[in-house]
Coordinates of C-alpha atoms in Angstrom, one line a residue:
X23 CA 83.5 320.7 25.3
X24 CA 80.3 319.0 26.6
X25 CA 80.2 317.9 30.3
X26 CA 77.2 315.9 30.5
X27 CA 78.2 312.2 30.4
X28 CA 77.9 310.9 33.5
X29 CA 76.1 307.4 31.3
X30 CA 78.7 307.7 28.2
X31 CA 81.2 305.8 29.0
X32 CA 79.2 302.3 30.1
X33 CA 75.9 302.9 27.5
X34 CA 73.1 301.6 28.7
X35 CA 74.0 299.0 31.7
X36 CA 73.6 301.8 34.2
X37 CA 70.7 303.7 35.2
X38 CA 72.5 306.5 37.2
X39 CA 76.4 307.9 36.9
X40 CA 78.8 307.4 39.1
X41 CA 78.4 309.5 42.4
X42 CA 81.7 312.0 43.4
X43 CA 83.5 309.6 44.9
X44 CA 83.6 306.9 42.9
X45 CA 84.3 309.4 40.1
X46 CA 87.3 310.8 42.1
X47 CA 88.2 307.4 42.8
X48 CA 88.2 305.8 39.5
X49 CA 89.3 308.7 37.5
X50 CA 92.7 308.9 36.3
X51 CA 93.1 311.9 33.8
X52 CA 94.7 314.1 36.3
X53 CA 97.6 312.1 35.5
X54 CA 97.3 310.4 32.3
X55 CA 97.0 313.2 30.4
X56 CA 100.7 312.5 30.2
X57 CA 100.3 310.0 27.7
X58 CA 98.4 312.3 25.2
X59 CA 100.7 312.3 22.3
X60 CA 101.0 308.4 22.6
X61 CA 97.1 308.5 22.8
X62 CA 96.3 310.4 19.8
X63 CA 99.9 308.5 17.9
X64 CA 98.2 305.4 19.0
X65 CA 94.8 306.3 17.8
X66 CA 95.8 307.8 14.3
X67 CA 97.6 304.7 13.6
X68 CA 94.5 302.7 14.4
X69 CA 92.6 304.9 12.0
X70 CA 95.1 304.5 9.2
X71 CA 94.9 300.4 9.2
X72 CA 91.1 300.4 9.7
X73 CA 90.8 302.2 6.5
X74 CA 93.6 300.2 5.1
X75 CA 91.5 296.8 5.5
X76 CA 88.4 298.1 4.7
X77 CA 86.8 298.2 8.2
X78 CA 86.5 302.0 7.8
X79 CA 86.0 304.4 5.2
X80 CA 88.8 306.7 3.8
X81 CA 86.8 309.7 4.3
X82 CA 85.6 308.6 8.3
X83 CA 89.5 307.7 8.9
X84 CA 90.8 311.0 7.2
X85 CA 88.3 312.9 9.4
X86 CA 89.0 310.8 12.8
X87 CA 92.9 311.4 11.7
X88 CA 93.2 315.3 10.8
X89 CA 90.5 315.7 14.2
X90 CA 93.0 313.7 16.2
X91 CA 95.7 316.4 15.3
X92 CA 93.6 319.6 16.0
X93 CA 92.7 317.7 19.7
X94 CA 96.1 317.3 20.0
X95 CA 97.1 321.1 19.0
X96 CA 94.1 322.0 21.6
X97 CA 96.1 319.6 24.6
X98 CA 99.7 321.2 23.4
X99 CA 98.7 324.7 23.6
X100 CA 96.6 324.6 26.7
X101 CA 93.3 324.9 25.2
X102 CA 92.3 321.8 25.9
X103 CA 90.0 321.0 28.7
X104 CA 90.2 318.0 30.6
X105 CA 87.3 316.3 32.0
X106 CA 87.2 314.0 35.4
X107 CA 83.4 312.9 34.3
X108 CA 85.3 311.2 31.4
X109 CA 88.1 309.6 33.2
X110 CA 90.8 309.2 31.6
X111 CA 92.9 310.6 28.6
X112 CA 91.3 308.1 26.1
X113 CA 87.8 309.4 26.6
X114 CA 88.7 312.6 27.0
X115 CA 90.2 312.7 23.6
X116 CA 87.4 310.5 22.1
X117 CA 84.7 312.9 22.9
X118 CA 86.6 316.5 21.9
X119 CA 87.0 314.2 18.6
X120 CA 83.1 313.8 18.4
X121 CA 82.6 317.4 19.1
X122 CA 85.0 318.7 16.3
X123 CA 84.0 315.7 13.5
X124 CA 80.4 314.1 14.6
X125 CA 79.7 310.9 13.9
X126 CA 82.3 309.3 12.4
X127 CA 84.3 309.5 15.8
X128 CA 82.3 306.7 17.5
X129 CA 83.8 304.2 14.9
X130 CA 87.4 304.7 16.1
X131 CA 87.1 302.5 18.8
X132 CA 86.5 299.5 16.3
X133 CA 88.6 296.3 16.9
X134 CA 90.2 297.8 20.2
X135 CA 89.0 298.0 24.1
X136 CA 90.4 300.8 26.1
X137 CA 92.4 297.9 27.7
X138 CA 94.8 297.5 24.9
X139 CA 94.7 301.3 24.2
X140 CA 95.8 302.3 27.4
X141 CA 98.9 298.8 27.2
X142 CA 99.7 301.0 24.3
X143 CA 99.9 304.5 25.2
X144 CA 101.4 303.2 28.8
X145 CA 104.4 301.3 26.8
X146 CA 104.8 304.2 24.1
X147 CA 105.3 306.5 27.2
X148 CA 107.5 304.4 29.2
X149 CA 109.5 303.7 25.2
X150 CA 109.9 307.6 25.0
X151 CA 111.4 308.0 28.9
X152 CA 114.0 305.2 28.2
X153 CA 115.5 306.9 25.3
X154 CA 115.3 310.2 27.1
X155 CA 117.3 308.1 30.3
X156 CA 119.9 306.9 28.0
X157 CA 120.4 310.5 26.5
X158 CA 121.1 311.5 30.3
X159 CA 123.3 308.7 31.0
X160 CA 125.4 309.0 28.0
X161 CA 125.3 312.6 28.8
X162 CA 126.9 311.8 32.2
X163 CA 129.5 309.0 30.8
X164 CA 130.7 311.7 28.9
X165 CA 131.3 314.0 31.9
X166 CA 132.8 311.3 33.9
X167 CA 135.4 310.4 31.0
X168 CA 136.3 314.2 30.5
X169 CA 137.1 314.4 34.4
X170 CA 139.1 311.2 34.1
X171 CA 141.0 312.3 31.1
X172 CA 141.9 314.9 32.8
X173 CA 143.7 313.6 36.1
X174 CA 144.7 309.8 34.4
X175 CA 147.9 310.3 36.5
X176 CA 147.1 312.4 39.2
X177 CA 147.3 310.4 42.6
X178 CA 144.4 309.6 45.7
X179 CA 143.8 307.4 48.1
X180 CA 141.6 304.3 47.0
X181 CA 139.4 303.2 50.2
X182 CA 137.9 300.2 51.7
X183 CA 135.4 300.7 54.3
X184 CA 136.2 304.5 54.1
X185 CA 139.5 303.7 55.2
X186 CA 142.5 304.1 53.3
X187 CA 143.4 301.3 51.1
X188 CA 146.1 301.9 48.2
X189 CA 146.5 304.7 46.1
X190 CA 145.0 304.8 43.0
X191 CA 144.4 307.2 40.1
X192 CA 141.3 310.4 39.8
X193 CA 141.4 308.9 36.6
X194 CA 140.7 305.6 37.8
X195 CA 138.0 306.4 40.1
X196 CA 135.9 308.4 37.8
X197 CA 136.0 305.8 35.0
X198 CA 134.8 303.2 37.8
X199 CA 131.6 305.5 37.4
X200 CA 131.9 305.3 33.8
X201 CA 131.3 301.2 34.0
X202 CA 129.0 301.4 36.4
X203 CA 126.8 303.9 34.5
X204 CA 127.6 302.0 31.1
X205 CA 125.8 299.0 32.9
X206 CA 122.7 301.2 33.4
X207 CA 122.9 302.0 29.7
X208 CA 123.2 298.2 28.8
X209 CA 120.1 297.5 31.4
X210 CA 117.8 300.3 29.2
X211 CA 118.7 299.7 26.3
X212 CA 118.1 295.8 26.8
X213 CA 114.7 297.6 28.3
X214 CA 114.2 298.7 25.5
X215 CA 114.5 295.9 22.8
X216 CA 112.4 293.5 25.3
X217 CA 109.4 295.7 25.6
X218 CA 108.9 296.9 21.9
X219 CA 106.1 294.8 20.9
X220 CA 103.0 296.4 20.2
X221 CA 99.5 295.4 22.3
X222 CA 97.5 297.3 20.3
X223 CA 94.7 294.8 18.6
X224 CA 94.3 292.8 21.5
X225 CA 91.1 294.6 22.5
X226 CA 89.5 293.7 25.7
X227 CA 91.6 290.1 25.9
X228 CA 90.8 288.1 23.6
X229 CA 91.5 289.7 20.2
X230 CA 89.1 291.1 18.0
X231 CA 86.8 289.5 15.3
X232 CA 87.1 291.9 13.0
X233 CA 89.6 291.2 10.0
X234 CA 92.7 293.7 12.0
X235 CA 95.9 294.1 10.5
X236 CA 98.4 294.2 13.8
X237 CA 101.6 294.4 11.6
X238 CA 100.8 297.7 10.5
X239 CA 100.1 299.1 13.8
X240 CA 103.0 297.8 15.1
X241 CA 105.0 299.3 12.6
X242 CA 103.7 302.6 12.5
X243 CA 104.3 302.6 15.9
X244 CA 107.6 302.2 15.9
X245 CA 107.2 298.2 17.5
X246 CA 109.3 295.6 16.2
X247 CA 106.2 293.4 16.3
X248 CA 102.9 292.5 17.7
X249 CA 102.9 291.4 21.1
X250 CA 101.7 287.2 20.4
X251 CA 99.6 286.5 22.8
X252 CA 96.2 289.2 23.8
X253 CA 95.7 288.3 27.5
X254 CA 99.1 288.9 28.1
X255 CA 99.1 291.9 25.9
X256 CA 97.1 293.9 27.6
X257 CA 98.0 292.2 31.3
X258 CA 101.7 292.8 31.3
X259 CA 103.4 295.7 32.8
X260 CA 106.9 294.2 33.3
X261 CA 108.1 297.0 30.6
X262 CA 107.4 299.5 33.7
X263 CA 108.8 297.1 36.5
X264 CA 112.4 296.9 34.0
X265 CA 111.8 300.6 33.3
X266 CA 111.5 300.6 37.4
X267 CA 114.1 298.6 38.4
X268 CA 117.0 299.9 35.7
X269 CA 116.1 303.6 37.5
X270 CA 116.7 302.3 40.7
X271 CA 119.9 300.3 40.0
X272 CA 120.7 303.7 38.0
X273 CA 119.3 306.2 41.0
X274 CA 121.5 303.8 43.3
X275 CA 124.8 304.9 41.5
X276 CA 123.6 308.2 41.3
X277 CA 123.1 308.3 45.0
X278 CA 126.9 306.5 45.9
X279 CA 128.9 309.4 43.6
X280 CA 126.2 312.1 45.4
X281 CA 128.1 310.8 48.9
X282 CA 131.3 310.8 47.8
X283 CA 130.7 314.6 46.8
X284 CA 129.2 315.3 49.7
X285 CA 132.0 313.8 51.5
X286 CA 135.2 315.1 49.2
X287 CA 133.7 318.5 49.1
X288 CA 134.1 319.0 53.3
X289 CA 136.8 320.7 55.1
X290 CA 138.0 317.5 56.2
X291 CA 138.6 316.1 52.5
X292 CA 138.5 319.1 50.3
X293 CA 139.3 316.7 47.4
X294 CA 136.9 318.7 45.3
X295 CA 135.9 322.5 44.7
X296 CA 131.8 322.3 43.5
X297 CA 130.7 324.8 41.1
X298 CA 128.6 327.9 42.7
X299 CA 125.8 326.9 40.3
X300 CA 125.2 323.3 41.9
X301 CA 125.7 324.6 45.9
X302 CA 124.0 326.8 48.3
X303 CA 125.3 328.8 51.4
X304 CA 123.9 329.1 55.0
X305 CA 121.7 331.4 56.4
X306 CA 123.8 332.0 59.8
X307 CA 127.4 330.6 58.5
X308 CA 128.1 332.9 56.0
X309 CA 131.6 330.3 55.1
X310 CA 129.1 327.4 54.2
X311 CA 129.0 326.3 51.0
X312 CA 126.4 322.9 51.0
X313 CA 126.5 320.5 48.5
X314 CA 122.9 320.3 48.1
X315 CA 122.6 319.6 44.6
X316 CA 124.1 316.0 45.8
X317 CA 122.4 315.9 49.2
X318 CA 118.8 316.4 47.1
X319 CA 120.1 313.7 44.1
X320 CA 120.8 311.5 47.5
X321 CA 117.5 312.1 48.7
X322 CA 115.6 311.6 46.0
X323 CA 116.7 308.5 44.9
X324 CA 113.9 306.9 47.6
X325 CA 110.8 307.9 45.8
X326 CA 112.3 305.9 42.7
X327 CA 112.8 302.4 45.2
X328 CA 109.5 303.1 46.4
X329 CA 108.3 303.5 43.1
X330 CA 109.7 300.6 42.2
X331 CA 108.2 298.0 45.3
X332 CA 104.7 300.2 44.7
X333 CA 104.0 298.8 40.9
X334 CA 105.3 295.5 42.0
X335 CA 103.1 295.4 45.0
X336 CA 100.0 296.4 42.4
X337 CA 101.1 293.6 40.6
X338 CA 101.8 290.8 42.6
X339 CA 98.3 289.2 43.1
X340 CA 96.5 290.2 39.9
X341 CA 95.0 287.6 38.3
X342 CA 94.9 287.8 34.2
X343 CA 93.9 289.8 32.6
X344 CA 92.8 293.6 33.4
X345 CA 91.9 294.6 36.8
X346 CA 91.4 298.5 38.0
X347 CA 94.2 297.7 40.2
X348 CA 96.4 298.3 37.2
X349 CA 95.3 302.0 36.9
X350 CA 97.7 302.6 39.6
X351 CA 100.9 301.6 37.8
X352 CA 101.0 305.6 36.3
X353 CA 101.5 307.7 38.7
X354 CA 104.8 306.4 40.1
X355 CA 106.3 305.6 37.2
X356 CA 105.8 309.6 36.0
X357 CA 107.2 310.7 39.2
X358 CA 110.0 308.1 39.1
X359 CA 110.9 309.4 35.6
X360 CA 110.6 313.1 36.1
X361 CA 112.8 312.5 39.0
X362 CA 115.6 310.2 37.6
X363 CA 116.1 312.5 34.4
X364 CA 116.6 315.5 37.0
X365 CA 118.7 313.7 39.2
X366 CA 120.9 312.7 36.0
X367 CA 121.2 316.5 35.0
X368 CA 122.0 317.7 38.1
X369 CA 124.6 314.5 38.4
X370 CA 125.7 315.8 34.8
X371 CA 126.1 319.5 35.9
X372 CA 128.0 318.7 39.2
X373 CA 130.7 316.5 37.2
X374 CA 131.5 318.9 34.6
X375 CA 131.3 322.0 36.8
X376 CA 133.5 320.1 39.6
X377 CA 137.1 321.2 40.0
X378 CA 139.4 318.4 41.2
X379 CA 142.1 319.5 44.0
X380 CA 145.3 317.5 42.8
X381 CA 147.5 318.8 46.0
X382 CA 144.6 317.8 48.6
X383 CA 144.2 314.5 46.7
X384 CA 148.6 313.6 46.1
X385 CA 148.3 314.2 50.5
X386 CA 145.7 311.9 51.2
X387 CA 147.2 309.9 48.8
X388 CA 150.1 309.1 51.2
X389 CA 148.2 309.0 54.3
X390 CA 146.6 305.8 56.5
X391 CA 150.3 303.3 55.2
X392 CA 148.5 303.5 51.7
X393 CA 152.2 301.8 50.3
X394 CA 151.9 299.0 52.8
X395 CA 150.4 296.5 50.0
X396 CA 153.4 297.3 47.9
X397 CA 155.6 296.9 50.5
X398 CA 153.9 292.9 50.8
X399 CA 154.6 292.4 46.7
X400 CA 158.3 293.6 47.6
X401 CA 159.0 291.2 49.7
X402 CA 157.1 288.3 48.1
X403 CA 158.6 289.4 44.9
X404 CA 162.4 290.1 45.8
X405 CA 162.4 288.2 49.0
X406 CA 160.9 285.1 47.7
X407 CA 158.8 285.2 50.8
X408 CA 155.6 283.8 51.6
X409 CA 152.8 286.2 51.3
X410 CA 151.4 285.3 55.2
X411 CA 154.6 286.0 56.4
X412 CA 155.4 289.6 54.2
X413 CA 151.7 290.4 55.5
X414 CA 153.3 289.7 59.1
X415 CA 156.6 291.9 58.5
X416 CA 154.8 294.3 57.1
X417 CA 152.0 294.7 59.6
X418 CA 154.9 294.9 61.7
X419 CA 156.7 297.8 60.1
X420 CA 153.2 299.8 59.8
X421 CA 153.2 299.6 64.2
X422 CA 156.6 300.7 64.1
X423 CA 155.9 303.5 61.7
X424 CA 152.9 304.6 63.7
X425 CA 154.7 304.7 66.6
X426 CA 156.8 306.8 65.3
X427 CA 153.9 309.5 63.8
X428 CA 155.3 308.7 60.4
X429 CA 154.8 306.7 57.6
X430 CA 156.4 304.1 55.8
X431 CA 158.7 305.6 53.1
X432 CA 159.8 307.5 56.5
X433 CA 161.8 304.7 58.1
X434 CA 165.7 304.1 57.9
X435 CA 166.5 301.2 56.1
X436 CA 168.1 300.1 59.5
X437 CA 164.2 300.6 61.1
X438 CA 163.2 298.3 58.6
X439 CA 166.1 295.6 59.0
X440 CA 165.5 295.5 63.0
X441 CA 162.1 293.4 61.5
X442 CA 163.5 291.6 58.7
X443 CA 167.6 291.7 58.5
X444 CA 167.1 290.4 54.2
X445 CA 165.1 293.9 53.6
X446 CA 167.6 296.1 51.4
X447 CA 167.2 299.9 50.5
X448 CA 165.7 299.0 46.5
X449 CA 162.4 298.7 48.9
X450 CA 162.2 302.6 49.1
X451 CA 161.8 302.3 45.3
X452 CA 158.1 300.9 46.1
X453 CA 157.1 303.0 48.5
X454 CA 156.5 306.1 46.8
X455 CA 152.6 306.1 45.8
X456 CA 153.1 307.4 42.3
X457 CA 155.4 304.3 42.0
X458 CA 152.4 302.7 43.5
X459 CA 150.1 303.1 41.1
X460 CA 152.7 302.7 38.0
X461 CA 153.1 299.2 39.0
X462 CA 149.2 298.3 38.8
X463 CA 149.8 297.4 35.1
X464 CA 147.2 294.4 35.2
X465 CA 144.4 294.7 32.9
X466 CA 141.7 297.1 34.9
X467 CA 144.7 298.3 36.9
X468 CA 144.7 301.5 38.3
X469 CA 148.4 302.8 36.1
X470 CA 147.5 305.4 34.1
X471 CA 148.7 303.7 31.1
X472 CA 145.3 301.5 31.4
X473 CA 143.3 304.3 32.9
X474 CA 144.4 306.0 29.5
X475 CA 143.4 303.0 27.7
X476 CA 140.0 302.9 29.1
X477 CA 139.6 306.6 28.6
X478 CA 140.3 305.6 24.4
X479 CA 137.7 303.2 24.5
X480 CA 134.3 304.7 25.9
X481 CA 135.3 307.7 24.0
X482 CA 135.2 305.3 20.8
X483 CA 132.2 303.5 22.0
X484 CA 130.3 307.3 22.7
X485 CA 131.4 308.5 19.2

């Protein structure tokens, strides 16, 4: 491949190449070589509608088309060589092209500026990493439902402020994962539908004079449609920022479920057993077993914020319509990506690889007066008291029960009627967590009757 074209790129408007640094500065294929398949996808179906409306030859578009493949053989098997004199993936292409086909190579480039080729190859890219994030997030729906499915009924404490709450199902608690992640889903997949129009054709800015058929690059791009207007065709890079921002509201619940394994997992909770294959021991403690699989998910949820307040930062003074600036909107959205689809495998692997402990999680379940709420509802409901004041009686009853170093199902009924003479033993009926959590009947309750019904319905909705 030929390496002298320091002049190629800019023709004749400059007597001398670019020196080293502004060639290491103002190069970008040592990281948009990424976007070669979109590149040459991009390119072929540009060939195709030139020939289609006459603008090119059959033969010249046959020979830019079948060359296009052979570079992109040459890039898939490591053959290729990449070139920093060129600068980016759409030159380096264009000129291996004019090595394997001559002439006919230099008319690709009709009716389209490297500003709408690179929109193009960016959004095709960032099209291909959404599916591939929706994959991994129905991947990990399904994981979550499977756990859930599997402990509906089986008891645990619910918290507030880390503090226990009211007992609640495992079932429960891994399907509130399940909407949470079904929300990522819904913010990719709307993503998806809002970026799919196709910049090609908008050349430099302005559009092109020559007689293009956009329709039929959008289309054999897999675009819905054109994008309408060509300054902000090729200035917009919201598809990246909502690619961005749904990572980060994903990575964020990624990161929450990573602490809650890192904290069940401990001595202290032991509410879950994590597989061998997502934990690592100590190098001086040989009973360690670290949860590092989550710790590192938890950790590396920060390079995809910063990713995230980087390209918006790039963006947030650019006048329309192309500036260099908007070279650096690549390299943090690749490493945002690679990082998100790991962190969602891992995720995946640590859910279906985890082992629930039902005893450790029915005696927490107990714990911290969990039963007091019920104890409120009793009294409101059989006592025809005012909430404020069963709050009261019952706050009451908690002191007594703590003083005592035991819990509330614990006290005599006499213990109880020292607070409130009207209480009568059917409150022991309510106290009991499983009894608890029977009663939550309301629609998004915690009872495993709608825990079960929730279960039915994602597992409809996944197929």
């Amino acid at each position: 491949m030929t390496k002298d074209t320091s002049n190629q790129m800019w023709g004749g408007r400059f007597a001398a190449g670019p020196d080293a640094i502004m060639e290491a500065i103002n190069a970008s294929i040592g990281f948009d070589q990424r976007m070669a398949a979109q590149d040459i996808a991009g390119s072929r179906a540009h060939a195709a509608m030139l020939a289609k409306t006459g603008i090119l030859t059959d033969t010249d578009a046959e020979a830019i088309r079948e060359g296009l493949l052979t570079v992109l053989s040459e890039i898939e098997s490591g053959t290729f060589e990449f070139s920093t004199a060129l600068e980016d993936i759409h030159m380096n292409v264009e000129a291996r092209l004019k090595d394997l086909i001559g002439e006919p190579a230099g008319r690709l480039h009709t009716g389209r500026s490297r500003n709408d080729q690179v929109a193009t190859d960016f959004k095709l890219w960032v099209r291909d990493q959404i599916d591939a994030a929706i994959g991994g997030i129905e991947a990990l729906i399904r994981a979550f439902v499977a756990q859930a499915e599997v402990g509906a009924d089986w008891v645990m404490p619910g918290f507030t402020h880390l503090q226990t709450a009211q007992p609640v199902t495992w079932g429960h608690h891994m399907m509130a994962y399940v909407e949470m992640f079904g929300r990522d889903l819904s913010r990719f997949k709307d993503a998806r539908a809002r970026m799919n129009e196709s910049p090609l054709g908008a050349a430099a800015l302005a559009g092109t004079s020559f007689p293009i058929d956009r329709e039929m690059t959008a289309a054999a791009l897999g675009f819905d449609r054109p994008a309408a207007n060509s300054l902000d065709a090729v200035a917009d890079r919201d598809f990246a920022l909502e690619f961005l921002s749904s990572a980060s509201i994903c990575a964020m619940h990624l990161s929450r479920f990573a602490e809650e394994l890192v904290i069940w997992s401990s001595a202290q909770f032991r509410f879950v057993t994590l597989s061998d294959r997502f934990s690592t021991g100590s190098s001086i403690m040989p009973q360690k077993k670290n949860p590092d699989a989550a710790e590192l998910i938890r950790a590396k949820i920060g390079r995809i914020f910063g990713a995230n307040t980087a390209l918006l930062m790039v963006m947030k003074g650019l006048p329309l319509t192309y500036s260099k600036d908007m070279q650096e909107d690549k390299e943090q959205v690749f490493d945002a990506a690679d990082n998100l689809m790991l962190a969602l495998a891992a995720m995946e692997g640590m859910v279906k690889d985890m082992t629930a402990n039902r005893e450790s999680l029915e005696a927490a379940a107990g714990s911290g007066f969990s039963t007091a709420t019920d104890l409120a509802d009793w009294l409101v409901r059989s006592l025809n008291m005012p909430f404020r004041d069963a709050h009261h009686v019952t706050g009451s009853l908690v002191a007594m029960a703590e003083s005592k170093a035991c819990d509330l199902p614990d006290l005599t009924l006499e213990d109880m009627q020292s607070v409130d003479s009207a209480i009568t033993e059917d409150v022991f009926g309510v106290l009991g967590v499983h009894n608890s959590v029977s009663s939550r009947m309301s629609y998004g309750g915690t009872a495993p009757t709608r825990v079960r019904e929730q279960i039915a319905s994602w597992q409809a909705r996944l197929g």
